[in-house]
PDB file of C-alpha atoms in Angstrom:
ATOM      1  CA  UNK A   1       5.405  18.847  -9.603  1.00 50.00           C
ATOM      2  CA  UNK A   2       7.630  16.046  -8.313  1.00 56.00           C
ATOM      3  CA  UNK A   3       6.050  15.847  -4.845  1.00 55.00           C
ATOM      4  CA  UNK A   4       2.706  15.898  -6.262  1.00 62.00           C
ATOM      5  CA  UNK A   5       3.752  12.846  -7.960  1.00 71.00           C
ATOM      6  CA  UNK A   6       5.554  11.186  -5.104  1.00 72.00           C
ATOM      7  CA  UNK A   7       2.478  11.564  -3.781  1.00 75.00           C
ATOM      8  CA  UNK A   8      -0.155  10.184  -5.614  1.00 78.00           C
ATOM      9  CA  UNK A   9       2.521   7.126  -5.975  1.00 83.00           C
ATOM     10  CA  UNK A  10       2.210   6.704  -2.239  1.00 81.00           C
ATOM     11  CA  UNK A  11      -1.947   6.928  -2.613  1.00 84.00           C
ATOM     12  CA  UNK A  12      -1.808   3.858  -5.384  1.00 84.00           C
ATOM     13  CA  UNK A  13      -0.146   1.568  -3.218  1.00 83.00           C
ATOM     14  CA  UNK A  14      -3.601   0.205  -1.746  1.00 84.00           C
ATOM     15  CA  UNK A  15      -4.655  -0.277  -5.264  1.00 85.00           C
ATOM     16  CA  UNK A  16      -2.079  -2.215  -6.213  1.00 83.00           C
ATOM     17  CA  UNK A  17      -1.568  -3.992  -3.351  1.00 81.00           C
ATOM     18  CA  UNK A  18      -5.129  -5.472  -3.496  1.00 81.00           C
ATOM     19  CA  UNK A  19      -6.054  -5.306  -7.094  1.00 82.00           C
ATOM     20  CA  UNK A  20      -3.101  -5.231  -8.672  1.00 78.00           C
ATOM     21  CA  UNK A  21      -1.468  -8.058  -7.415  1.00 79.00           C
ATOM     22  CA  UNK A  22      -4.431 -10.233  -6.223  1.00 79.00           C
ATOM     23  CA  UNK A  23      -4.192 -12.948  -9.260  1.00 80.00           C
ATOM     24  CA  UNK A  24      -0.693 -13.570  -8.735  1.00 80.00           C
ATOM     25  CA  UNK A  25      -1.460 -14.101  -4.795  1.00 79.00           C
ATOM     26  CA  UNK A  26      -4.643 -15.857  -5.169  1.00 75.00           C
ATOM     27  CA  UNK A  27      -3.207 -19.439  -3.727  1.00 74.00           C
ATOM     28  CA  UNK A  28      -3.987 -21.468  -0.829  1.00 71.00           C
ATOM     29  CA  UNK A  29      -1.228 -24.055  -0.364  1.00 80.00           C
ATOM     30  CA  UNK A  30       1.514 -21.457   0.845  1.00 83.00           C
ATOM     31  CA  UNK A  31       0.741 -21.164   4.575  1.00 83.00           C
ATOM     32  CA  UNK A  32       2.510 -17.814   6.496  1.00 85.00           C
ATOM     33  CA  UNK A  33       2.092 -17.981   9.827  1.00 88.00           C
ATOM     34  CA  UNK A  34      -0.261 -20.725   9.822  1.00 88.00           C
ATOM     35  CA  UNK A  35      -2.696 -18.202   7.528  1.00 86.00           C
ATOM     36  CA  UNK A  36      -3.421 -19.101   3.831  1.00 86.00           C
ATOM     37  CA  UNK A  37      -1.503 -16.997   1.882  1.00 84.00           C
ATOM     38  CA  UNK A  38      -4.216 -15.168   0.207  1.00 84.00           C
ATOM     39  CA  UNK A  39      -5.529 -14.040   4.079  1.00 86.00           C
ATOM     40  CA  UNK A  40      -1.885 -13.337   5.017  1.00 86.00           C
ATOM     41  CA  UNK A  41      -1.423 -11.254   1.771  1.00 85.00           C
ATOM     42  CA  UNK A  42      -4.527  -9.104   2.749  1.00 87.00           C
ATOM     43  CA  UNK A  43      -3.705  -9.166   6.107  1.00 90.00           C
ATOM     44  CA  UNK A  44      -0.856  -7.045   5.060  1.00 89.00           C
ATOM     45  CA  UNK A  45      -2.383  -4.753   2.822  1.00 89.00           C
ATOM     46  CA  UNK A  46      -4.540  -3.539   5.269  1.00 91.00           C
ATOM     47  CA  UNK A  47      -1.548  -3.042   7.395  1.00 92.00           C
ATOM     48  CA  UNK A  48       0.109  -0.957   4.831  1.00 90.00           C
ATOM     49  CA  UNK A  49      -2.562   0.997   3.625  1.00 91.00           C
ATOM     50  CA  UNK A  50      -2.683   3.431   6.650  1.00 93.00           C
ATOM     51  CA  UNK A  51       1.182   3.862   6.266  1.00 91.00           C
ATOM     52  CA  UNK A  52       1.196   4.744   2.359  1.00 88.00           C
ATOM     53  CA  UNK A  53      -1.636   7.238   3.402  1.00 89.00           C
ATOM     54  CA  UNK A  54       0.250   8.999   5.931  1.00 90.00           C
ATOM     55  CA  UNK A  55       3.296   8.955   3.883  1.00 87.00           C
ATOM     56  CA  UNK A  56       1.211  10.452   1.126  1.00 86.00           C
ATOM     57  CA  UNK A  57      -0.009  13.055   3.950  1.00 86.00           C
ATOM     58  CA  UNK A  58       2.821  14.006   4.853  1.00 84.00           C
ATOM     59  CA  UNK A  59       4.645  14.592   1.516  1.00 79.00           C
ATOM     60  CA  UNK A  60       1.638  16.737   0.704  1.00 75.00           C
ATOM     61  CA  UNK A  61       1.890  18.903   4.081  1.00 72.00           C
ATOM     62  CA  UNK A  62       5.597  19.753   3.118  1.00 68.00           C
ATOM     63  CA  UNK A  63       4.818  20.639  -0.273  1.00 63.00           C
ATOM     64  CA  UNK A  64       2.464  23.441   1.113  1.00 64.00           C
ATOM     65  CA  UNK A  65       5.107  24.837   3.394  1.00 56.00           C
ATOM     66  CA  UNK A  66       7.305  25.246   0.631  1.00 52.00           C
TER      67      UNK A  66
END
């Protein structure tokens, strides 16, 4: 049961990253890399979305060999 949880902790990392957060990020002024920091902030999540979803993937595929 701990995997399965590891798991779906790796799957709410999108949500977080662009609900959860979004009203704490929602500025302009900040500039990263010459991007707003609102853009840069997305920029990222969409970055790390494909990551937490492998890592979720792949914590699920060693469960079933187990």
């Amino acid at each position: 049961m701990q995997k399965r949880r590891a798991t779906l902790l790796w799957l709410s990392v999108p949500y977080v990253l662009y609900l959860g957060v979004l009203p704490l990020v929602n500025r302009v002024t900040p500039t990263v890399l010459g991007l707003p920091f609102l853009f840069f902030w997305m920029l990222l999540a969409t970055l790390l979305t494909p990551v937490a979803v492998w890592l979720a993937r792949r914590g699920d595929r060693k469960r079933g060999r187990a």
